[in-house]
Amino acid sequence: MSDGTAGTGRRVVVTGLGAVSGLGLGVRAFTAAIRAGRSGIGPIEQFDASGFERSLAGEVRGFHPEMHLRGTDPARWGRSGQFAAAAARMAVVDAGIDPRELSALRTASCFGTTNGESQVLERLTAQWVEGGLPGLDPVLAGQADAGRIAAAVSAELDLSGESLTFGTACAASNYAIGYGFDLVRTGEADAALCGGADASNRATHAGFHRLGALAADVPRPFDERRDGIVTSEGGAALLLEPLDAALARGARVYAEVLGHGMTCDARHMTNPDAASIAECIRRAHRNAGVKPGDVDYICAHGTGTRANDSTETAAVREVFTDGPPPISSIKSMLGHTMGAAAGFGALVCCAALFEGFLPPSATVRRVDPALGPDLDCVPGQARAARPRVVQNHGFAFGGNNAVTLFGGFSR
C-alpha cells in the first residue's frame, strides 16, 4: 500500500453508495434515518439471547438476499458475503453505471471485516460438537473463509480486478477504502468497490458481554453516563472512480477521496492509545494535503465506551489545538457494525458533503464535561451545514487505526 497521498496520480471520487443496515436498505433510506436521528436497535433475533443480561442489537431486518443479488446464487455465500455483495450492487445502481461496464474494466473489490463469516463458523462449530469431524457439512465449510466476503462482490458483479478482504477489525473498512483509493489513484485499477461487512453472531455478543462493554439500553457516545456498545451488523459499499472517467460519463459525484492515514501501535489488545490515534490523524492530514483548520466535521469512531470516547477526544484535541470541529457518532443510531463501521462512516461523510448536513449523535443527553466544554457532538438530529472537508475515523482492537478524508466536489 502506498502512503495514501492524494497529491500524486489521478484524482479519485465516490460516485455510488450502497447500504444494508438496521436503519434501512439502500443509501436513501439509510441517510434519511441518520438525518432524523432514528434508531436501528432492537431485541436480538439472529440468535437465542435469553441467557444474556443485555440483549439488544442493531440487526438488519427484512433482508432477503435473493431480492438483491442478481449475478450469483445467494446460497453460495454466508450472511456477511451477502451483505457485501448486496451493498456493492446497490452502489453500482446508485452510480448509474451498467455493471457490464465495470466487468469490462479492472474493477477491484476491497472489503473489511471483523468476524468474517461468523454465522457460518458458529454453525460449523455446532456440527463439530454434535458429530465430530465427520459431522461437518462440506458445503458449509467451503463458505467459512473470510476472504469470500470480497469474493462475493466480485462474483456478484463479475469483476476481474483484485479481490481482497481486510481483517483489521473495526478499522477494516477504512483500510479497504484506503487501499482501493491507492489502486485507482495509481492506475492499478480502473475502479474499486470498497467497504465492509459483518453479520451478528452469538460469539461476538458474548465476548463484549464478558468484557463488560455492552450498553444497558442504547449506545450513548460522548454522554456523561455512557456505558458501552450495542453489537450490530450490516454491509456498506462505495464505488470509487477516477475523476476524469466519472466526468466523462456524466456521473453524479458525492465526494472526492483526499487521502488516508494508518498506524498500528499494538500497545494493548483492547485499550486505544491517544498518541497513536493522533499520529494517524496527522498522517491522514499530511497525505490528503489538508491542515486541521480545513476539517469541518469528524465522523468519530465513537463507540460509546468510556475508554474509546475519552481517548479519541484526547487524540483529536492533540491535533486540533484550536479546538475540535463538530464531531459525532452514527453508532448512536446504528450500533457497532464491527468491520463495516468505518464503511458506514465513510458513506455518511459522502452523503453529508453532497446533501449539506452534519450527522448527529442522536442519543446524547448531557455531554460528558470531562471531554471538554466546547465539544460539539451534534446532539439529537442532523444539522444543516455545508462542510467542505470531512474526516472519518476507524479504530480497532490491537491498535489498528485508520483515518480517511473526503472533500466536497463541484464542477
Coordinates of C-alpha atoms in Angstrom, one line a residue, residues 54-407:
R54 CA -28.1 -7.3 27.8
S55 CA -29.9 -8.4 24.6
L56 CA -30.2 -5.6 22.2
A57 CA -28.5 -5.4 18.8
G58 CA -28.6 -3.4 15.5
E59 CA -29.8 -6.2 13.2
V60 CA -30.7 -6.0 9.5
R61 CA -34.4 -6.9 9.4
G62 CA -36.3 -7.8 6.2
F63 CA -33.2 -8.6 4.2
H64 CA -33.9 -11.3 1.6
P65 CA -30.7 -11.8 -0.4
E66 CA -32.5 -13.3 -3.3
M67 CA -34.2 -9.9 -3.8
H68 CA -30.9 -8.1 -4.1
L69 CA -28.4 -10.5 -5.7
R70 CA -28.6 -10.9 -9.5
G71 CA -25.2 -12.3 -10.5
T72 CA -24.7 -15.2 -8.1
D73 CA -26.7 -17.7 -6.0
P74 CA -27.2 -16.3 -2.5
A75 CA -26.9 -19.9 -1.1
R76 CA -23.2 -19.9 -2.1
W77 CA -22.4 -17.3 0.5
G78 CA -22.6 -16.6 4.2
R79 CA -24.5 -13.7 5.5
S80 CA -21.5 -11.3 5.6
G81 CA -20.8 -12.0 2.0
Q82 CA -24.4 -11.5 1.1
F83 CA -24.3 -8.1 2.8
A84 CA -21.2 -7.0 0.9
A85 CA -22.5 -8.2 -2.4
A86 CA -25.9 -6.6 -2.0
A87 CA -24.4 -3.3 -0.8
A88 CA -22.0 -3.3 -3.8
R89 CA -24.7 -3.9 -6.3
M90 CA -26.7 -1.1 -4.7
A91 CA -23.7 1.2 -5.0
V92 CA -23.3 0.3 -8.7
V93 CA -27.0 1.0 -9.3
D94 CA -26.7 4.2 -7.4
A95 CA -23.8 5.3 -9.5
G96 CA -25.9 4.9 -12.7
I97 CA -23.3 2.6 -14.3
D98 CA -24.0 -0.6 -16.2
P99 CA -22.5 -3.5 -14.2
R100 CA -21.3 -4.9 -17.5
E101 CA -19.1 -1.8 -17.9
L102 CA -17.5 -2.4 -14.6
S103 CA -17.0 -6.1 -15.5
A104 CA -15.1 -5.0 -18.6
L105 CA -12.8 -2.7 -16.6
R106 CA -10.2 -3.6 -14.0
T107 CA -12.5 -3.2 -11.0
A108 CA -11.2 -4.2 -7.6
S109 CA -13.2 -5.5 -4.7
C110 CA -11.8 -4.3 -1.3
F111 CA -13.8 -5.1 1.8
G112 CA -13.2 -5.2 5.5
T113 CA -14.5 -7.4 8.3
T114 CA -14.0 -8.2 11.9
N115 CA -15.5 -11.6 12.2
G116 CA -15.6 -12.9 8.7
E117 CA -18.4 -15.4 8.1
S118 CA -19.2 -15.7 11.7
Q119 CA -22.6 -17.3 11.4
V120 CA -21.1 -20.0 9.1
L121 CA -18.4 -20.7 11.7
E122 CA -20.9 -20.9 14.5
R123 CA -23.0 -23.5 12.6
L124 CA -19.8 -25.5 11.8
T125 CA -18.8 -25.4 15.5
A126 CA -22.2 -26.8 16.4
Q127 CA -21.9 -29.6 13.9
W128 CA -18.4 -30.4 15.2
V129 CA -19.6 -30.6 18.8
E130 CA -22.6 -32.8 17.8
G131 CA -20.9 -35.1 15.3
G132 CA -17.2 -34.5 15.3
L133 CA -15.2 -34.0 12.1
P134 CA -17.4 -36.4 10.0
G135 CA -20.4 -34.3 11.0
L136 CA -19.2 -31.2 9.2
D137 CA -21.2 -30.1 6.1
P138 CA -18.5 -29.7 3.4
V139 CA -20.6 -27.2 1.5
L140 CA -20.9 -25.1 4.6
A141 CA -17.2 -25.5 5.3
G142 CA -16.4 -24.1 1.9
Q143 CA -18.2 -20.8 2.9
A144 CA -16.1 -20.2 6.0
D145 CA -13.2 -18.4 4.5
A146 CA -13.3 -14.7 5.4
G147 CA -11.8 -13.9 2.0
R148 CA -15.0 -14.9 0.4
I149 CA -16.6 -11.6 1.5
A150 CA -14.7 -9.6 -1.1
A151 CA -15.0 -12.6 -3.5
A152 CA -18.8 -12.4 -3.2
V153 CA -18.7 -8.9 -4.5
S154 CA -16.5 -9.9 -7.4
A155 CA -18.8 -12.9 -8.2
E156 CA -22.0 -10.9 -8.0
L157 CA -20.7 -8.2 -10.4
D158 CA -18.4 -10.4 -12.5
L159 CA -15.4 -8.3 -11.6
S160 CA -11.9 -9.1 -12.9
G161 CA -9.8 -6.9 -10.7
E162 CA -8.1 -7.6 -7.4
S163 CA -10.3 -9.1 -4.7
L164 CA -9.1 -8.5 -1.1
T165 CA -10.7 -8.8 2.3
F166 CA -9.1 -6.9 5.2
G167 CA -9.3 -8.4 8.7
T168 CA -8.2 -5.4 10.7
A169 CA -11.3 -5.5 12.8
C170 CA -13.3 -2.3 13.4
A171 CA -10.9 -0.2 11.3
A172 CA -11.0 -2.6 8.4
S173 CA -13.4 -0.6 6.1
N174 CA -11.1 2.4 6.2
Y175 CA -8.2 0.1 5.3
A176 CA -10.2 -1.2 2.4
I177 CA -11.2 2.3 1.2
G178 CA -7.5 3.5 1.5
Y179 CA -6.3 0.5 -0.5
G180 CA -8.9 0.9 -3.1
F181 CA -8.1 4.6 -3.4
D182 CA -4.5 3.8 -3.9
L183 CA -5.3 1.3 -6.6
V184 CA -7.4 3.8 -8.6
R185 CA -5.1 6.7 -8.0
T186 CA -2.1 4.9 -9.3
G187 CA -3.9 3.4 -12.2
E188 CA -3.5 -0.2 -11.0
A189 CA -7.3 -0.4 -11.1
D190 CA -9.9 1.4 -13.2
A191 CA -12.4 1.5 -10.4
A192 CA -12.9 -0.1 -7.0
L193 CA -15.8 -1.2 -4.8
C194 CA -14.8 -0.7 -1.2
G195 CA -16.4 -1.0 2.2
G196 CA -17.1 -3.7 4.8
A197 CA -19.5 -6.3 6.1
D198 CA -20.2 -8.3 9.3
A199 CA -23.1 -10.4 10.5
S200 CA -24.4 -10.5 14.0
N201 CA -23.3 -13.6 16.0
R202 CA -23.5 -15.0 19.4
A203 CA -19.8 -15.3 20.0
T204 CA -19.1 -11.5 19.4
H205 CA -22.0 -10.5 21.6
A206 CA -20.8 -12.9 24.3
G207 CA -17.2 -11.5 24.0
F208 CA -18.2 -7.9 24.5
H209 CA -20.6 -9.0 27.3
R210 CA -17.7 -10.7 29.1
L211 CA -15.6 -7.5 28.6
G212 CA -18.4 -5.5 30.3
A213 CA -18.6 -3.4 27.2
L214 CA -22.3 -3.7 26.3
A215 CA -24.7 -0.8 26.9
A216 CA -27.7 -1.3 29.2
D217 CA -30.0 0.1 26.6
V218 CA -28.7 2.1 23.6
P219 CA -25.2 3.4 23.0
R220 CA -24.7 7.0 24.1
P221 CA -21.4 8.2 22.6
F222 CA -20.0 11.3 24.4
D223 CA -22.7 11.2 27.1
E224 CA -21.5 11.5 30.7
R225 CA -23.4 8.3 31.5
R226 CA -22.3 6.3 28.5
D227 CA -21.8 2.6 29.3
G228 CA -20.9 0.7 26.2
I229 CA -21.7 -0.5 22.7
V230 CA -24.5 -2.4 21.1
T231 CA -23.4 -5.1 18.7
S232 CA -24.7 -4.7 15.2
E233 CA -24.4 -6.0 11.6
G234 CA -24.6 -4.7 8.0
G235 CA -22.7 -4.0 4.8
A236 CA -21.6 -0.7 3.3
A237 CA -20.1 -0.1 -0.1
L238 CA -18.6 2.9 -2.0
L239 CA -17.8 2.9 -5.7
L240 CA -14.5 4.8 -6.4
E241 CA -13.7 6.0 -9.9
P242 CA -11.1 8.3 -11.4
L243 CA -12.5 11.8 -11.7
D244 CA -11.9 12.1 -15.4
A245 CA -13.8 8.9 -16.1
A246 CA -16.7 10.0 -13.8
L247 CA -17.0 13.3 -15.6
A248 CA -16.8 11.7 -19.0
R249 CA -19.8 9.6 -18.3
G250 CA -21.7 12.4 -16.6
A251 CA -21.7 10.7 -13.2
R252 CA -23.0 12.3 -10.0
V253 CA -20.1 12.9 -7.7
Y254 CA -20.7 12.6 -4.0
A255 CA -17.2 13.5 -2.8
E256 CA -13.6 13.3 -3.6
V257 CA -11.3 10.9 -1.7
L258 CA -8.5 13.2 -0.4
G259 CA -6.3 10.7 1.3
H260 CA -5.8 8.4 4.3
G261 CA -3.5 7.6 7.2
M262 CA -2.8 4.4 9.2
T263 CA -1.0 3.4 12.4
C264 CA -0.7 0.3 14.4
D265 CA 0.6 0.7 17.9
A266 CA -0.1 -2.8 19.3
R267 CA 0.2 -1.3 22.7
H268 CA -2.7 -3.2 24.2
M269 CA -5.2 -5.7 22.9
T270 CA -8.3 -3.7 23.7
N271 CA -7.4 -0.2 25.1
P272 CA -6.9 2.5 22.5
D273 CA -3.8 4.7 22.5
A274 CA -4.3 8.5 22.1
A275 CA -0.8 9.2 20.8
S276 CA -1.1 6.6 18.1
I277 CA -4.5 7.9 17.1
A278 CA -3.2 11.5 17.0
E279 CA -0.3 10.3 14.7
C280 CA -2.8 8.5 12.5
I281 CA -4.8 11.7 12.1
R282 CA -1.7 13.7 11.3
R283 CA -0.6 11.3 8.6
A284 CA -4.0 11.4 7.1
H285 CA -3.9 15.2 7.0
R286 CA -0.4 15.2 5.5
N287 CA -1.3 12.7 2.9
A288 CA -4.5 14.5 2.0
G289 CA -2.8 17.9 1.8
V290 CA -5.0 19.5 4.5
K291 CA -4.5 21.2 7.8
P292 CA -6.6 20.7 11.0
G293 CA -8.3 24.1 10.3
D294 CA -9.5 22.8 7.0
V295 CA -11.6 20.0 8.5
D296 CA -15.2 20.9 9.1
Y297 CA -16.5 17.7 10.6
I298 CA -15.3 14.5 12.1
C299 CA -17.3 11.2 11.9
A300 CA -16.0 9.7 15.1
H301 CA -15.3 6.0 15.8
G302 CA -17.5 6.9 18.8
T303 CA -18.3 3.5 20.3
G304 CA -19.9 4.8 23.5
T305 CA -17.4 3.2 25.8
R306 CA -15.8 5.4 28.4
A307 CA -12.3 4.4 27.2
N308 CA -12.9 5.0 23.5
D309 CA -14.7 8.3 23.7
S310 CA -12.2 9.9 26.2
T311 CA -9.2 8.6 24.3
E312 CA -10.5 9.6 20.8
T313 CA -11.4 13.0 22.1
A314 CA -8.0 13.5 23.6
A315 CA -6.3 12.5 20.4
V316 CA -8.4 14.9 18.4
R317 CA -7.6 17.7 20.8
E318 CA -3.9 16.9 20.5
V319 CA -4.1 17.6 16.7
F320 CA -6.8 20.3 16.6
T321 CA -5.0 22.6 19.0
D322 CA -7.5 25.5 18.4
G323 CA -10.4 23.2 19.4
P324 CA -12.1 20.4 17.5
P325 CA -14.7 20.8 14.7
P326 CA -18.1 19.2 15.2
I327 CA -17.6 15.5 15.9
S328 CA -20.4 13.0 16.1
S329 CA -21.1 9.2 16.2
I330 CA -23.6 7.4 14.0
K331 CA -23.1 4.4 16.3
S332 CA -25.6 6.2 18.5
M333 CA -28.3 5.1 15.9
L334 CA -26.7 2.2 14.1
G335 CA -24.8 0.4 16.9
H336 CA -21.3 -1.0 16.3
T337 CA -21.3 -2.8 12.9
M338 CA -17.7 -4.1 13.5
G339 CA -15.8 -4.4 10.2
A340 CA -18.5 -2.4 8.4
A341 CA -18.4 0.5 10.9
A342 CA -15.9 2.8 9.1
G343 CA -17.6 2.0 5.8
F344 CA -20.9 3.3 7.1
G345 CA -18.9 6.3 8.4
A346 CA -17.4 7.0 5.0
L347 CA -20.8 6.6 3.4
V348 CA -22.3 9.2 5.8
C349 CA -19.4 11.5 5.2
C350 CA -20.0 11.4 1.4
A351 CA -23.7 12.0 1.9
A352 CA -23.1 14.9 4.3
L353 CA -20.8 16.6 1.8
F354 CA -23.3 16.1 -1.1
E355 CA -26.5 16.9 0.7
G356 CA -25.3 19.5 3.2
F357 CA -25.7 18.3 6.8
L358 CA -23.8 17.1 9.8
P359 CA -24.8 13.7 11.1
P360 CA -26.0 13.6 14.8
S361 CA -25.1 11.9 18.0
A362 CA -28.7 11.0 18.4
T363 CA -28.7 9.6 21.9
V364 CA -26.6 12.0 23.9
R365 CA -28.4 13.7 26.8
R366 CA -25.6 15.6 28.5
V367 CA -22.1 15.8 27.1
D368 CA -19.5 14.5 29.5
P369 CA -17.9 17.6 30.9
A370 CA -14.6 15.7 31.2
L371 CA -14.5 15.7 27.4
G372 CA -14.3 19.5 27.3
P373 CA -16.9 22.3 27.5
D374 CA -16.6 23.1 23.8
L375 CA -17.2 19.6 22.4
D376 CA -19.9 19.9 19.7
C377 CA -21.2 16.3 19.1
V378 CA -24.3 17.4 17.1
P379 CA -26.9 16.1 19.6
G380 CA -30.4 14.9 18.6
Q381 CA -30.9 15.3 14.8
A382 CA -28.8 16.3 11.8
R383 CA -27.8 19.9 11.4
A384 CA -27.9 21.8 8.1
A385 CA -24.3 22.7 7.1
R386 CA -22.0 22.9 4.1
P387 CA -18.9 21.0 5.2
R388 CA -16.0 21.1 2.7
V389 CA -13.6 18.6 4.2
V390 CA -14.7 15.7 6.5
Q391 CA -12.7 13.2 8.4
N392 CA -13.8 9.6 9.0
H393 CA -12.3 7.5 11.9
G394 CA -11.9 3.8 12.3
F395 CA -10.1 2.3 15.3
A396 CA -9.8 -1.3 16.3
F397 CA -8.6 -3.8 18.9
G398 CA -4.9 -4.5 18.6
G399 CA -4.1 -0.8 18.0
N400 CA -5.2 -0.7 14.3
N401 CA -6.1 2.8 13.4
A402 CA -7.2 4.2 10.0
V403 CA -8.5 7.6 9.0
T404 CA -9.9 8.6 5.6
L405 CA -10.6 12.1 4.4
F406 CA -13.2 13.3 1.9
G407 CA -13.8 16.6 0.2

